[in-house]
Coordinates of C-alpha atoms and ligand atoms in Angstrom, one line a residue:
X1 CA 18.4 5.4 0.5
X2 CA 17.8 2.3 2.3
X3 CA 18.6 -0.9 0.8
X4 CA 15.4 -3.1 -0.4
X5 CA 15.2 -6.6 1.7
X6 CA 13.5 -9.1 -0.8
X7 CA 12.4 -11.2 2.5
X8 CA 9.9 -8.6 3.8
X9 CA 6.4 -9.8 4.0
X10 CA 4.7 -7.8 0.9
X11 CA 7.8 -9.2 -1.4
X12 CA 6.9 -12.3 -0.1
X13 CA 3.4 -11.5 -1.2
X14 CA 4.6 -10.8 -4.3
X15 CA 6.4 -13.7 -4.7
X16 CA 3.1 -16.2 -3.9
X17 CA 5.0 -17.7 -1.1
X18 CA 2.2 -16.2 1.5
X19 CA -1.7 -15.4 0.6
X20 CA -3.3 -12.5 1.1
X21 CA -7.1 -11.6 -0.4
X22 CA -6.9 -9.9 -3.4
X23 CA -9.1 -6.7 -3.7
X24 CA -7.2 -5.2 -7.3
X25 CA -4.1 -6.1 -9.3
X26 CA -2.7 -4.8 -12.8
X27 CA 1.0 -4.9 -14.3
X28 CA 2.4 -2.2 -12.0
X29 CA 0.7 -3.0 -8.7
X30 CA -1.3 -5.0 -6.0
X31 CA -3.8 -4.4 -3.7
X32 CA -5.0 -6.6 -0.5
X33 CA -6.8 -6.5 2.8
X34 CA -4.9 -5.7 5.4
X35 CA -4.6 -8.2 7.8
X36 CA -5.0 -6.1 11.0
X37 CA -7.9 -3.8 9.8
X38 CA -8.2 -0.1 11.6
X39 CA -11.2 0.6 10.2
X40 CA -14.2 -1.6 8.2
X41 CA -12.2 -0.9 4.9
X42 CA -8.3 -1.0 5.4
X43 CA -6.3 -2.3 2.1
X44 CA -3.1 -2.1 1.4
X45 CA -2.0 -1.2 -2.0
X46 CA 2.0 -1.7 -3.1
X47 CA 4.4 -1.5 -6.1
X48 CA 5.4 -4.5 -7.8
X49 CA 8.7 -3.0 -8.4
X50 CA 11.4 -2.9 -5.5
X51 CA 10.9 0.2 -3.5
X52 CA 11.1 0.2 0.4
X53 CA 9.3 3.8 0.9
X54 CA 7.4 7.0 -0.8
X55 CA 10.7 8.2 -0.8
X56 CA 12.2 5.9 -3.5
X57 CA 9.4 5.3 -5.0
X58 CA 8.9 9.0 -6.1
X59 CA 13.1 9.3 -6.7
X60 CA 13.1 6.2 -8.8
X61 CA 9.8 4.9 -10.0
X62 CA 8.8 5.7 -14.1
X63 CA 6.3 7.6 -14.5
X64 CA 4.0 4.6 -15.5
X65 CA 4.2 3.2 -12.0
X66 CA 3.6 6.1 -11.0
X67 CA 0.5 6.8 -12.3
X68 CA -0.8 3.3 -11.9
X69 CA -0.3 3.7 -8.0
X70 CA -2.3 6.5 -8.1
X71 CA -5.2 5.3 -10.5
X72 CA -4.8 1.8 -8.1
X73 CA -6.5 4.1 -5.3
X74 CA -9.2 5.4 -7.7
X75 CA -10.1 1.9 -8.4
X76 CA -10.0 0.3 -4.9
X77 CA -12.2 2.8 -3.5
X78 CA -14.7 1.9 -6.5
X79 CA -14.3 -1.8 -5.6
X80 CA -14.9 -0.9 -2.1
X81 CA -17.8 1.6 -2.7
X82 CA -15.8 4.5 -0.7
X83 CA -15.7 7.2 -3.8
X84 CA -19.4 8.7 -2.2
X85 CA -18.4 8.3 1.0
X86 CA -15.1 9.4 1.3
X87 CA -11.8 7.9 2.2
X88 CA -8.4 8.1 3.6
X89 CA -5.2 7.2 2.5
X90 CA -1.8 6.9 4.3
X91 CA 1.9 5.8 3.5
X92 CA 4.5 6.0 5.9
X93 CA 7.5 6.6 5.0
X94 CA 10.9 6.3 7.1
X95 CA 11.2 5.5 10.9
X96 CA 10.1 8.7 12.5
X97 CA 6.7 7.4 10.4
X98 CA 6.7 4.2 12.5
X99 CA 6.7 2.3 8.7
X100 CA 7.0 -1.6 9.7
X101 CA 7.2 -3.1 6.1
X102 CA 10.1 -2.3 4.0
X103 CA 8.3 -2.2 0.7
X104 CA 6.3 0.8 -0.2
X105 CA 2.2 0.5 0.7
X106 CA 0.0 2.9 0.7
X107 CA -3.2 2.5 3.6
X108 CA -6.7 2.9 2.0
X109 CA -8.9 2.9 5.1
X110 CA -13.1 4.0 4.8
X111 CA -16.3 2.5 5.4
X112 CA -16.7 4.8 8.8
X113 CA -16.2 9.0 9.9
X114 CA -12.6 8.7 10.0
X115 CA -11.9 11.6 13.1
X116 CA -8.9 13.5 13.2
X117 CA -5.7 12.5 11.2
X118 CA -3.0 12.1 14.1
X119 CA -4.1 10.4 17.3
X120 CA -1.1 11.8 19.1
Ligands
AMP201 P1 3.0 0.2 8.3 O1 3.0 0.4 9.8 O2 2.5 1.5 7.6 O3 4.3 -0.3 7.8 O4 1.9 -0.8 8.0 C1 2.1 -2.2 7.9 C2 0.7 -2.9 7.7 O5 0.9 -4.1 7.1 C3 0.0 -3.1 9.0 O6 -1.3 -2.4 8.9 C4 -0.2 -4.6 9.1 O7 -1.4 -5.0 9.7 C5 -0.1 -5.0 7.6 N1 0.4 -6.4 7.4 C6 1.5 -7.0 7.9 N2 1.6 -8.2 7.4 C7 0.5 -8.4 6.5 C8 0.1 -9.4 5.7 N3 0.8 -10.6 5.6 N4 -1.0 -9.3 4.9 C9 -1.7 -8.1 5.0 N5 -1.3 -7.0 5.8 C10 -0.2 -7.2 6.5

């Protein structure tokens, strides 16, 4: 397991010592626009807890933040009006993943046809 770095850009989030726009936030997690978008909706939603990937997060997290990840998606494709439309979602995970911030997010992107999952 990889160590967690508490001066990685979501902890800073966290922390309030960067913005970011707030889309949905409850005891267990955040949610916010991602800054680069790859499609018309792209938010990030994170753990508050310390976890750098899925990997530790599903090894280590209770079961609480658990399910409030997972209800955190529910609820930001309500906000976003995606739940007719459809949407994606996308964590990586490790470096064969390409993951470039080492604190857990998972990608909610909608708001167009999506196309295939893997552009290479
Ligand atoms: P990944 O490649 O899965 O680690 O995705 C990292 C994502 O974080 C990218 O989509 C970035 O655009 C996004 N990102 C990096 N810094 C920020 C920030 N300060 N606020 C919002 N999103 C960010």
């Amino acid at each position: 397991m990889t160590a967690y770095d508490d001066q990685n850009v979501f902890a800073k989030i966290l922390r309030g010592e960067i913005p970011c726009t707030r889309v949905y936030e409850d005891k267990y997690v955040l949610a916010f626009e991602d800054t680069n978008p790859q499609a018309p909706v792209h938010v990030l939603i994170i753990p508050k807890g310390e976890y750098v990937s899925m990997t530790d997060f599903t090894e280590l997290a209770t079961d609480a933040e658990i399910v409030a990840l997972n209800r955190a998606i529910l609820n930001v494709a309500d906000i976003k009006g995606l739940k007719g439309s459809g949407y994606r979602i996308l964590a990586n995970s490790g470096a064969d993943s390409h993951q470039e911030v080492p604190h857990l997010h998972v990608h909610v992107f909608g708001g167009r046809v999506l196309g295939p999952l893997l552009s290479e």
